[in-house]
Coordinates of C-alpha atoms in Angstrom, one line a residue:
Chain A
M148 CA 15.5 5.4 -20.5
S149 CA 18.3 4.6 -18.1
G150 CA 19.3 1.1 -17.1
Q151 CA 18.0 1.7 -13.6
T152 CA 14.7 3.0 -14.8
L153 CA 14.3 -0.1 -17.0
R154 CA 15.2 -2.4 -14.0
Q155 CA 12.6 -0.6 -11.9
L156 CA 9.9 -0.9 -14.6
A157 CA 10.7 -4.6 -15.0
A158 CA 10.5 -5.1 -11.3
V159 CA 7.0 -3.5 -11.1
F160 CA 5.9 -5.5 -14.1
Q161 CA 7.2 -8.7 -12.7
L162 CA 5.5 -8.3 -9.3
E163 CA 2.2 -7.2 -10.9
W164 CA 1.7 -9.7 -13.7
K165 CA 2.2 -12.6 -11.4
K166 CA -0.1 -11.2 -8.8
T167 CA -2.8 -10.3 -11.4
F168 CA -2.6 -13.7 -13.1
R169 CA -2.9 -15.6 -9.8
S170 CA -5.4 -13.3 -8.2
R171 CA -8.2 -15.3 -6.5
R172 CA -10.5 -12.3 -7.0
G173 CA -10.1 -12.7 -10.8
W174 CA -11.6 -16.2 -11.2
W175 CA -14.7 -14.8 -12.8
I176 CA -12.6 -13.1 -15.5
Y177 CA -11.2 -16.5 -16.5
L178 CA -14.7 -17.8 -16.5
L179 CA -15.9 -14.9 -18.6
A180 CA -13.1 -15.6 -21.1
A181 CA -13.6 -19.4 -21.0
A182 CA -17.4 -19.4 -21.4
P183 CA -17.5 -18.6 -25.2
V184 CA -14.6 -21.0 -25.9
G185 CA -16.6 -23.7 -24.1
L186 CA -19.7 -22.8 -26.0
M187 CA -17.8 -23.0 -29.3
L188 CA -16.3 -26.3 -28.4
L189 CA -19.7 -27.6 -27.7
H190 CA -20.9 -26.2 -31.0
W191 CA -18.1 -28.0 -32.8
L192 CA -18.8 -31.3 -31.0
I193 CA -22.5 -31.1 -31.7
F194 CA -22.3 -30.1 -35.3
S195 CA -19.4 -32.5 -36.0
R196 CA -22.0 -35.3 -35.9
P197 CA -23.1 -35.9 -39.5
Q198 CA -26.7 -36.4 -38.6
L199 CA -26.9 -32.9 -37.1
R200 CA -24.6 -31.1 -39.5
L201 CA -26.6 -31.6 -42.7
G202 CA -28.3 -28.5 -43.9
R203 CA -28.4 -26.8 -40.6
H204 CA -26.4 -23.6 -41.3
S205 CA -23.7 -22.3 -43.5
L206 CA -20.1 -21.1 -42.9
G207 CA -21.4 -17.6 -43.5
D208 CA -24.0 -18.1 -40.8
D209 CA -21.2 -19.1 -38.4
S210 CA -19.1 -16.1 -39.5
M211 CA -22.0 -13.8 -38.7
A212 CA -22.7 -15.5 -35.4
Y213 CA -19.1 -15.0 -34.4
A214 CA -19.3 -11.3 -35.4
A215 CA -22.4 -10.9 -33.2
L216 CA -20.7 -12.8 -30.3
F217 CA -17.6 -10.6 -30.7
Q218 CA -19.5 -7.3 -30.9
F219 CA -22.1 -8.0 -28.2
F220 CA -20.4 -10.4 -25.8
Y221 CA -16.7 -9.7 -26.1
L222 CA -16.6 -6.0 -26.7
R223 CA -19.6 -4.9 -24.7
G224 CA -19.4 -7.5 -22.0
A225 CA -16.5 -9.8 -21.3
I226 CA -13.6 -7.5 -22.3
F227 CA -15.3 -4.5 -20.7
F228 CA -16.0 -6.2 -17.3
G229 CA -12.7 -8.1 -17.5
C230 CA -10.8 -4.9 -17.7
V231 CA -12.9 -3.4 -14.9
G232 CA -11.8 -6.4 -12.8
I233 CA -8.2 -6.4 -13.8
F234 CA -7.3 -2.7 -14.0
C235 CA -9.5 -1.2 -11.2
N236 CA -7.8 -3.6 -8.8
L237 CA -4.2 -2.6 -9.7
F238 CA -4.4 0.4 -7.3
R239 CA -7.7 0.1 -5.5
G240 CA -7.1 -3.6 -4.7
E241 CA -3.8 -2.7 -3.0
M242 CA -5.5 0.1 -1.1
L243 CA -8.0 -2.4 0.2
E244 CA -5.3 -4.9 1.0
K245 CA -3.2 -2.2 2.6
T246 CA -0.1 -3.1 0.6
L247 CA 0.2 0.0 -1.7
H248 CA 2.6 1.7 0.8
Y249 CA 5.3 -0.9 -0.1
Y250 CA 5.4 0.6 -3.6
Y251 CA 5.1 4.1 -2.4
M252 CA 8.0 3.6 0.0
T253 CA 10.4 2.8 -2.8
P254 CA 12.2 5.4 -4.9
V255 CA 10.2 4.6 -8.0
R256 CA 8.8 7.5 -9.9
R257 CA 5.0 7.3 -9.8
E258 CA 4.8 7.5 -13.6
L259 CA 6.9 4.4 -13.8
L260 CA 4.7 2.6 -11.2
V261 CA 1.6 3.5 -13.3
A262 CA 3.3 2.3 -16.4
G263 CA 4.5 -1.0 -14.9
K264 CA 1.1 -1.8 -13.4
Y265 CA -0.7 -0.9 -16.6
L266 CA 1.7 -3.0 -18.7
A267 CA 1.2 -6.0 -16.3
G268 CA -2.6 -5.6 -16.4
L269 CA -2.6 -5.2 -20.2
T270 CA -0.5 -8.4 -20.6
V271 CA -2.9 -10.4 -18.5
A272 CA -6.0 -8.9 -20.3
V273 CA -4.5 -9.4 -23.7
V274 CA -3.4 -12.9 -23.1
V275 CA -6.7 -13.9 -21.6
F276 CA -9.1 -12.2 -24.0
V277 CA -7.1 -12.5 -27.3
T278 CA -6.6 -16.2 -26.6
S279 CA -10.3 -16.6 -25.9
A280 CA -11.4 -14.6 -28.9
A281 CA -9.0 -16.5 -31.2
L282 CA -10.0 -19.9 -29.9
S283 CA -13.7 -19.1 -30.2
F284 CA -13.1 -18.1 -33.8
L285 CA -11.1 -21.2 -34.6
F286 CA -13.7 -23.5 -33.0
I287 CA -16.9 -21.9 -34.4
G288 CA -16.5 -23.3 -37.9
R289 CA -14.3 -26.3 -37.0
H290 CA -17.2 -28.7 -37.7
F291 CA -17.0 -27.7 -41.4
G292 CA -13.6 -29.4 -41.6
A293 CA -11.5 -28.8 -44.6
A294 CA -13.9 -26.0 -45.8
Y295 CA -13.2 -24.0 -42.7
S296 CA -9.4 -24.6 -43.0
D297 CA -9.7 -23.3 -46.6
Y298 CA -11.8 -20.3 -45.3
I299 CA -9.0 -19.5 -42.9
W300 CA -5.9 -20.1 -45.0
H301 CA -7.2 -19.2 -48.5
G302 CA -10.2 -17.0 -47.8
P303 CA -10.9 -14.0 -45.5
G304 CA -10.6 -16.1 -42.3
A305 CA -7.0 -15.3 -41.4
A306 CA -7.5 -11.6 -42.0
Q307 CA -10.7 -11.6 -39.9
L308 CA -9.0 -13.4 -37.1
G309 CA -6.2 -10.9 -37.2
W310 CA -8.6 -8.0 -37.0
Y311 CA -10.5 -9.6 -34.1
M312 CA -7.3 -10.2 -32.2
L313 CA -6.2 -6.6 -32.9
I314 CA -9.5 -5.2 -31.8
T315 CA -9.4 -7.3 -28.6
A316 CA -5.9 -6.0 -27.8
L317 CA -7.0 -2.4 -28.5
A318 CA -10.1 -2.8 -26.4
C319 CA -8.0 -4.0 -23.5
T320 CA -5.6 -1.0 -24.1
G321 CA -8.5 1.5 -24.2
Y322 CA -10.6 0.1 -21.4
G323 CA -7.5 -0.7 -19.4
A324 CA -6.5 3.0 -19.4
V325 CA -10.0 4.1 -18.4
F326 CA -10.3 1.6 -15.5
L327 CA -6.7 2.1 -14.2
M328 CA -7.6 5.8 -13.8
A329 CA -10.9 4.9 -12.2
G330 CA -9.2 2.6 -9.7
L331 CA -6.7 5.3 -8.7
R332 CA -9.0 8.3 -8.7
Y333 CA -12.2 6.9 -7.1
R334 CA -12.8 5.2 -3.8
N335 CA -15.5 3.1 -5.4
P336 CA -14.5 2.7 -9.0
M337 CA -17.6 0.6 -9.7
I338 CA -19.6 3.9 -10.0
P339 CA -17.5 5.4 -12.9
A340 CA -17.3 1.9 -14.4
A341 CA -21.2 1.7 -14.4
A342 CA -21.3 5.1 -16.0
V343 CA -18.8 4.1 -18.7
F344 CA -20.8 0.9 -19.3
V345 CA -24.0 2.9 -19.9
W346 CA -22.2 5.4 -22.1
E347 CA -20.6 2.7 -24.2
N348 CA -23.9 0.8 -24.7
I349 CA -26.0 3.8 -25.7
N350 CA -23.3 4.9 -28.0
P351 CA -25.1 4.0 -31.3
F352 CA -28.0 6.1 -30.3
L353 CA -26.0 9.2 -29.4
P354 CA -25.5 12.2 -31.7
A355 CA -22.6 11.6 -34.1
L356 CA -20.2 13.9 -32.2
L357 CA -20.8 12.3 -28.8
Q358 CA -20.3 8.8 -30.3
K359 CA -16.7 9.8 -30.9
V360 CA -16.2 10.2 -27.2
S361 CA -16.1 6.5 -26.5
V362 CA -13.9 3.5 -27.0
I363 CA -16.5 1.4 -28.7
Y364 CA -16.9 3.9 -31.6
Y365 CA -13.3 3.4 -32.6
L366 CA -13.4 -0.3 -32.1
R367 CA -16.5 -0.8 -34.2
S368 CA -15.0 0.9 -37.1
M369 CA -12.4 -1.8 -37.3
L370 CA -14.8 -4.8 -37.1
P371 CA -14.3 -7.1 -40.2
V372 CA -18.0 -8.1 -40.1
E373 CA -20.5 -5.5 -39.0
V374 CA -23.6 -6.7 -37.2
P375 CA -26.4 -4.2 -37.4
I376 CA -28.4 -3.3 -34.2
P377 CA -31.5 -5.5 -34.4
P378 CA -35.1 -4.0 -34.5
P379 CA -36.8 -2.4 -32.8
F380 CA -33.7 -0.5 -31.5
S381 CA -32.4 -0.1 -35.1
V382 CA -34.7 2.8 -35.7
M383 CA -33.0 4.8 -33.0
V384 CA -29.5 4.3 -34.4
I385 CA -27.8 7.4 -35.6
D386 CA -25.2 6.8 -38.2
A387 CA -21.9 8.6 -37.4
D388 CA -19.2 9.2 -40.1
P389 CA -17.3 6.0 -40.6
I390 CA -13.7 6.3 -39.5
S391 CA -10.7 4.6 -41.1
P392 CA -9.0 1.9 -39.1
W393 CA -5.8 3.6 -39.8
I394 CA -7.0 6.6 -37.9
S395 CA -9.1 4.8 -35.2
A396 CA -6.3 2.5 -34.0
P397 CA -3.7 5.2 -33.5
G398 CA -6.5 7.5 -32.1
L399 CA -7.4 5.0 -29.5
L400 CA -3.8 4.5 -28.5
A401 CA -3.4 8.3 -28.2
V402 CA -6.4 8.5 -26.0
A403 CA -5.1 5.7 -23.8
A404 CA -1.8 7.5 -23.6
L405 CA -3.5 10.7 -22.5
L406 CA -5.5 8.8 -19.8
L407 CA -2.3 7.2 -18.6
A408 CA -0.5 10.5 -18.4
Y409 CA -3.4 11.9 -16.3
T410 CA -3.3 8.7 -14.1
A411 CA 0.4 9.2 -13.6
L412 CA -0.2 12.8 -12.5
S413 CA -2.9 11.6 -10.1
A414 CA -0.6 8.9 -8.7
R415 CA 1.9 11.7 -7.7
Q416 CA -0.8 13.3 -5.7
T417 CA -2.2 10.1 -4.2
E418 CA -2.0 9.8 -0.4
I419 CA -2.0 6.6 1.5
S420 CA -3.8 6.5 4.8
Y421 CA -6.0 3.4 4.3
G422 CA -8.7 5.3 6.1
E423 CA -7.3 4.7 9.6
Chain B
M294 CA 22.6 20.9 11.2
S295 CA 19.1 20.3 9.7
D296 CA 20.7 17.6 7.5
S297 CA 21.0 15.4 10.6
L298 CA 17.5 16.2 11.9
I299 CA 13.9 15.4 11.1
T300 CA 12.1 18.7 11.4
F301 CA 8.5 19.6 11.5
G302 CA 7.8 23.4 11.2
N303 CA 4.3 24.3 12.5
V304 CA 2.8 21.3 10.7
S305 CA -0.9 20.6 10.7
R306 CA -2.8 17.8 9.0
F307 CA -6.6 17.6 8.7
Y308 CA -8.6 14.8 7.3
G309 CA -11.5 16.8 6.0
E310 CA -12.7 18.4 9.2
V311 CA -11.0 15.8 11.4
L312 CA -7.8 16.8 13.1
G313 CA -4.8 14.6 12.5
I314 CA -2.1 16.7 14.1
N315 CA -2.1 20.5 14.8
K316 CA 0.7 23.0 14.7
V317 CA 3.5 20.5 15.4
S318 CA 7.0 21.8 15.5
L319 CA 9.7 19.2 16.2
A320 CA 13.4 18.6 15.6
I321 CA 14.2 15.0 16.0
P322 CA 17.9 14.1 16.5
P323 CA 19.5 10.7 15.8
G324 CA 18.8 7.9 18.2
I325 CA 15.6 6.2 19.3
T326 CA 12.6 8.4 19.5
S327 CA 9.3 7.1 20.7
L328 CA 6.0 8.4 19.8
V329 CA 3.5 7.8 22.6
G330 CA -0.2 8.5 22.8
P331 CA -3.6 6.8 22.8
N332 CA -5.4 5.8 19.6
G333 CA -6.2 8.9 17.6
A334 CA -3.4 10.9 19.2
G335 CA -1.7 11.4 15.8
K336 CA 1.2 8.9 16.0
T337 CA 0.5 7.3 12.6
T338 CA -0.3 10.6 11.0
L339 CA 3.1 11.9 12.2
M340 CA 4.8 8.8 10.7
N341 CA 2.9 9.0 7.5
L342 CA 3.9 12.6 7.1
M343 CA 7.6 11.8 7.6
T344 CA 7.4 9.1 5.0
G345 CA 5.5 11.3 2.5
L346 CA 2.6 8.9 2.3
I347 CA 0.4 11.9 3.3
R348 CA 1.1 15.6 2.9
P349 CA 0.7 18.3 5.5
T350 CA -2.3 20.6 5.2
Q351 CA 0.1 23.3 6.3
G352 CA 3.7 23.6 7.5
E353 CA 7.0 22.1 6.3
I354 CA 8.7 18.8 6.9
R355 CA 12.3 17.9 6.2
V356 CA 13.8 14.5 6.7
L357 CA 17.6 14.9 7.0
G358 CA 17.1 17.9 4.7
V359 CA 14.9 16.1 2.1
A360 CA 11.3 17.1 1.5
P361 CA 8.9 14.1 1.8
D362 CA 7.3 15.0 -1.5
D363 CA 10.5 13.9 -3.3
P364 CA 10.1 10.1 -2.9
Q365 CA 13.0 9.3 -5.2
K366 CA 15.4 10.9 -2.7
L367 CA 13.4 10.3 0.5
C368 CA 12.8 6.6 0.0
R369 CA 16.5 5.9 -0.3
I370 CA 17.1 7.3 3.2
V371 CA 13.9 6.2 4.9
G372 CA 12.6 2.7 5.8
Y373 CA 9.1 2.3 7.0
C374 CA 7.5 -0.7 8.8
A375 CA 3.8 0.0 8.9
Q376 CA 1.5 -1.3 11.5
F377 CA -0.6 -3.3 9.0
D378 CA -0.2 -7.0 8.9
A379 CA -0.6 -7.0 5.1
F380 CA 1.7 -8.4 2.4
P381 CA 1.5 -8.8 -1.4
K382 CA 0.0 -12.2 -2.1
G383 CA 1.9 -15.3 -3.2
L384 CA 5.4 -14.4 -2.2
S385 CA 7.9 -16.1 0.1
G386 CA 9.8 -14.0 2.6
R387 CA 12.9 -13.9 0.4
Q388 CA 10.8 -13.0 -2.7
F389 CA 9.0 -10.2 -0.8
I390 CA 12.2 -8.5 0.2
Y391 CA 14.0 -9.2 -3.1
S392 CA 11.1 -8.0 -5.2
F393 CA 10.9 -4.6 -3.5
L394 CA 14.6 -4.2 -3.4
R395 CA 14.6 -4.4 -7.2
L396 CA 12.5 -1.3 -7.2
Y397 CA 15.5 0.6 -5.9
G398 CA 17.2 -0.3 -9.2
Y399 CA 19.9 -2.5 -7.6
S400 CA 21.4 -5.3 -9.7
D401 CA 20.2 -8.8 -9.1
A402 CA 23.4 -9.7 -7.2
E403 CA 23.1 -6.7 -4.9
C404 CA 19.4 -7.5 -4.3
D405 CA 20.4 -11.1 -3.4
A406 CA 23.1 -9.9 -1.0
R407 CA 20.9 -7.3 0.7
T408 CA 18.0 -9.7 1.0
A409 CA 20.2 -12.3 2.7
A410 CA 21.7 -9.7 5.0
S411 CA 18.4 -8.2 6.1
M412 CA 16.9 -11.6 6.8
E413 CA 19.9 -12.5 8.8
R414 CA 19.5 -9.3 10.8
V415 CA 16.1 -10.4 12.0
S416 CA 16.9 -14.1 12.3
M417 CA 14.6 -15.2 9.4
T418 CA 17.1 -16.9 7.2
G419 CA 15.8 -20.3 8.0
A420 CA 12.2 -19.4 7.0
A421 CA 13.3 -17.3 4.0
D422 CA 11.7 -19.6 1.3
R423 CA 8.5 -20.2 3.1
P424 CA 5.4 -18.3 1.9
V425 CA 4.8 -15.2 4.0
A426 CA 1.2 -16.4 4.3
A427 CA 2.5 -19.4 6.3
Y428 CA 4.4 -17.3 8.8
S429 CA 3.4 -16.7 12.4
K430 CA 2.4 -13.2 13.5
G431 CA 5.9 -12.7 15.0
M432 CA 7.6 -13.9 11.8
R433 CA 5.5 -11.6 9.7
Q434 CA 6.5 -8.7 11.9
R435 CA 10.1 -9.6 11.6
I436 CA 9.9 -9.9 7.8
K437 CA 8.4 -6.4 7.6
L438 CA 11.3 -5.2 9.7
A439 CA 13.7 -6.9 7.3
Q440 CA 12.0 -5.3 4.3
A441 CA 12.2 -1.8 6.0
I442 CA 15.9 -2.1 6.6
A443 CA 17.0 -4.0 3.5
H444 CA 18.1 -0.8 1.7
D445 CA 20.1 0.3 4.7
P446 CA 18.2 3.5 5.5
R447 CA 19.4 6.3 7.8
V448 CA 15.9 6.8 9.1
I449 CA 13.9 3.8 10.3
I450 CA 10.2 4.5 11.1
L451 CA 8.4 1.7 12.9
D452 CA 4.7 1.8 13.6
E453 CA 4.0 -0.6 16.6
P454 CA 7.0 -2.8 15.7
L455 CA 6.8 -4.9 18.8
N456 CA 3.2 -6.1 18.2
G457 CA 2.9 -9.8 18.1
L458 CA 6.5 -10.6 19.0
D459 CA 7.2 -13.2 21.6
P460 CA 9.4 -12.1 24.5
M461 CA 12.6 -13.5 22.9
A462 CA 11.9 -11.9 19.6
R463 CA 10.9 -8.7 21.3
A464 CA 14.2 -8.6 23.2
E465 CA 16.2 -9.3 20.0
T466 CA 14.2 -6.6 18.2
I467 CA 14.8 -4.0 20.9
D468 CA 18.5 -4.9 20.8
L469 CA 18.4 -4.1 17.0
F470 CA 16.7 -0.7 17.6
Q471 CA 19.4 0.1 20.2
E472 CA 22.2 -0.9 17.8
W473 CA 20.7 1.2 15.0
G474 CA 20.2 4.2 17.4
K475 CA 23.8 3.9 18.6
N476 CA 25.0 3.8 15.0
G477 CA 23.6 7.3 14.5
R478 CA 20.5 6.4 12.7
H479 CA 17.1 7.9 13.5
V480 CA 14.8 5.2 14.8
I481 CA 11.3 6.4 15.3
V482 CA 9.1 4.0 17.2
S483 CA 5.5 4.1 18.2
S484 CA 4.4 1.6 20.7
H485 CA 1.7 0.8 23.2
I486 CA 4.2 -1.1 25.4
L487 CA 5.2 1.8 27.5
H488 CA 7.7 0.3 29.8
E489 CA 9.7 -1.0 26.8
V490 CA 9.5 2.3 25.0
D491 CA 10.6 3.9 28.2
R492 CA 13.6 1.7 28.5
I493 CA 14.9 2.0 25.0
S494 CA 14.1 5.6 24.1
D495 CA 16.7 8.4 23.8
Q496 CA 13.8 10.8 23.6
V497 CA 10.0 10.6 23.7
I498 CA 7.3 12.6 22.0
L499 CA 4.0 12.5 23.9
L500 CA 0.9 13.1 21.7
S501 CA -2.7 13.7 22.6
Q502 CA -5.5 14.6 20.3
G503 CA -3.2 15.8 17.6
Y504 CA -1.0 17.9 19.8
V505 CA 2.5 17.4 21.0
V506 CA 2.1 17.7 24.8
A507 CA 5.8 17.0 25.7
E508 CA 9.0 16.1 24.0
G509 CA 12.6 15.4 25.0
Q510 CA 14.4 12.9 27.2
I511 CA 11.9 11.2 29.5
Q512 CA 13.6 12.5 32.7
G513 CA 13.6 16.0 31.3
V514 CA 10.0 15.8 30.3
R515 CA 9.2 14.6 33.8
S516 CA 11.0 17.5 35.5
E517 CA 9.0 19.9 33.4
V518 CA 5.8 18.8 34.9
K519 CA 6.3 21.2 37.8
E520 CA 2.9 21.2 39.3
Q521 CA 2.9 17.5 39.7
P522 CA 4.9 16.3 42.8
M523 CA 7.7 13.9 42.0
Q524 CA 7.6 10.5 43.6
I525 CA 10.8 9.1 45.1
V526 CA 11.2 5.7 46.7
V527 CA 13.8 5.4 49.5
R528 CA 14.7 1.9 50.7
C529 CA 16.2 2.1 54.2
D530 CA 16.3 0.4 57.6
R531 CA 14.1 3.0 59.4
P532 CA 11.6 4.5 56.9
G533 CA 9.4 6.0 59.7
D534 CA 12.3 7.8 61.2
L535 CA 13.4 9.2 57.9
A536 CA 9.8 10.4 57.1
A537 CA 9.6 12.3 60.4
R538 CA 12.9 14.0 59.9
L539 CA 12.0 15.0 56.2
F540 CA 8.6 16.4 57.2
K541 CA 10.2 18.5 59.9
E542 CA 12.5 20.2 57.2
G543 CA 9.8 20.8 54.6
H544 CA 9.9 20.0 50.8
I545 CA 7.7 17.0 51.3
V546 CA 4.0 17.0 50.5
E547 CA 3.2 13.3 51.1
A548 CA 4.9 10.2 52.5
K549 CA 3.8 6.6 52.5
I550 CA 5.6 4.0 54.6
A551 CA 6.0 0.4 53.7
A552 CA 8.0 -2.3 55.5
D553 CA 11.5 -1.3 54.2
A554 CA 10.6 1.6 51.9
L555 CA 9.4 5.1 52.0
L556 CA 7.4 6.6 49.1
L557 CA 7.8 10.4 49.1
R558 CA 6.2 13.1 47.0
T559 CA 8.0 16.5 46.6
K560 CA 7.4 19.5 44.5
D561 CA 11.1 20.6 44.7
A562 CA 13.2 17.6 43.7
D563 CA 16.6 19.4 43.6
N564 CA 16.3 20.7 47.2
F565 CA 14.8 17.5 48.4
Y566 CA 17.8 15.5 47.3
L567 CA 20.2 17.9 49.1
L568 CA 18.1 17.6 52.2
L569 CA 17.9 13.9 51.9
N570 CA 21.7 13.6 51.8
R571 CA 22.0 15.8 54.9
V572 CA 19.4 13.9 56.9
I573 CA 20.9 10.5 56.0
L574 CA 24.4 11.7 57.2
D575 CA 23.0 13.3 60.4
S576 CA 20.8 10.3 61.3
G577 CA 23.1 7.4 60.4
L578 CA 20.3 5.7 58.4
I579 CA 21.3 2.7 56.3
V580 CA 20.0 3.5 52.8
E581 CA 19.8 0.7 50.3
S582 CA 18.5 2.8 47.3
V583 CA 17.0 6.1 46.3
A584 CA 15.1 6.1 43.0
P585 CA 12.5 8.2 41.3
A586 CA 9.2 6.3 41.0
D587 CA 7.4 8.2 38.4
D588 CA 9.8 9.5 35.7
D589 CA 8.7 6.8 33.3
V590 CA 6.6 7.5 30.2
N591 CA 3.5 6.0 31.9
A592 CA 3.5 8.3 34.8
V593 CA 4.4 11.4 32.8
Y594 CA 1.6 10.5 30.4
Q595 CA -0.8 10.2 33.3
Y596 CA 0.2 13.6 34.6
L597 CA 0.1 15.4 31.3
I598 CA -3.0 13.9 29.8
G599 CA -4.8 12.3 32.7
A600 CA -5.1 9.0 30.9
E601 CA -4.2 5.7 32.3
G602 CA -0.8 4.9 30.8
T603 CA -1.4 1.2 30.5
T604 CA -4.3 1.9 28.2
V605 CA -2.3 4.1 25.9

């Protein structure tokens, strides 16, 4: 990669990450990320009181509660919708604001533009959601005091936290690539986003082969604590072959790279007329 | 030769079933070229095709020999100031220009120098560090111009560039266009302000409903409208006497007499001018001025399209 290419990539990245971080349209994403942290803080404050803490629940219960929060709120909700908000807007938002031509009137290769925007979106998504997931994890058992510190530093806590952070980053990577493409290819990216949402959520009930055509399948296989689907839905779950994290992580990255390559090709063909 | 021209070869562009422009063939030389036409005539489509923002449905376009589907080459020689009053959020004027200059791969020092120079060109140095969102309409228009010229393009495409400018800024901007045009650049301007376009243009392209209805120097375009009598105003001491003599000789289809002026309509301007010279010499009239009254864009547009020029 030449010096000029790197300068151009850095320029796109710099413009985009500032804009994405400061976007007024994105306030709900911060709220989505802050909500579980607030909840966990509340949990800590409430259960820090000796009169409430006694005999209510164990550290294992909190670990399981966090696993459920992560699987059902973060993965299937906050990160998914957060990525819709961040990545769909990278191109579609500029179309709506009639500012995309500023980029298209510069001698930047479209592939580079896609890469710069994606990296900026990914930085924002990873910072917001990894921070949120990590803080929630750290707060959920904080009321156990030294026992929780011991759980983190000398037990499985640190490894679990590492996996949750990695899964969050990979979720942002995968969903980011999907929604960047949707934002460029579709006039109304909410329609493909809704379709992906349904597909990801019915994933456990799909035939094993179809389960593999999703982001959530690869992410689930890396979860340090698996939370089973509760009854009565559990009877409809179809068990797919488990996949090693050492395959699922690179696999997810490869799929994201393929989607980005397709987005870059689409960006070359994209016309800008703002519908005038 | 084609490396100094913007050429359209039988270019058509459709938006689905809606016609943008149809079978347009043009060769635009350096200088100021104005695109004139009512809304929907195809001006912005023509500009977007030149900049590669849209592609032709058929035909071929070359901008100084470069195909618009090669943005890495094209965008180094073309600057575009779009009609939209829209900017990336949260940037000052200086940051706006500087940030997009970095996309050209220039070093930080060169970006700084070019940013300062382009802001100076449009008299925006004093407001450089204010947010674009706090600018007036005229300032936003000027900062867009500065951004379009910051990389020193050979072709400058300006969609309604005079919109929102106060008279002083408008005059300064027109001076800039004229300077660029004289320097051998291509300056393509679309505007609704016909009398200003008329004054500054080296050539005009008249568009209607996606078709080029006339192109060339405005006087040349006017003389091609053969079936429409030309209007000529003669200011002299005895307009009634002059009208009588001219009618006697033919070549005149209509005459209107005012206090010290005579408005004449003729279908044969060349012979009319010869006749007028002879009549003036023979009669001893004192003539203050002789001037065509309808070789401006407005009049030509009315003749060609039948639309009111002022509403274009």
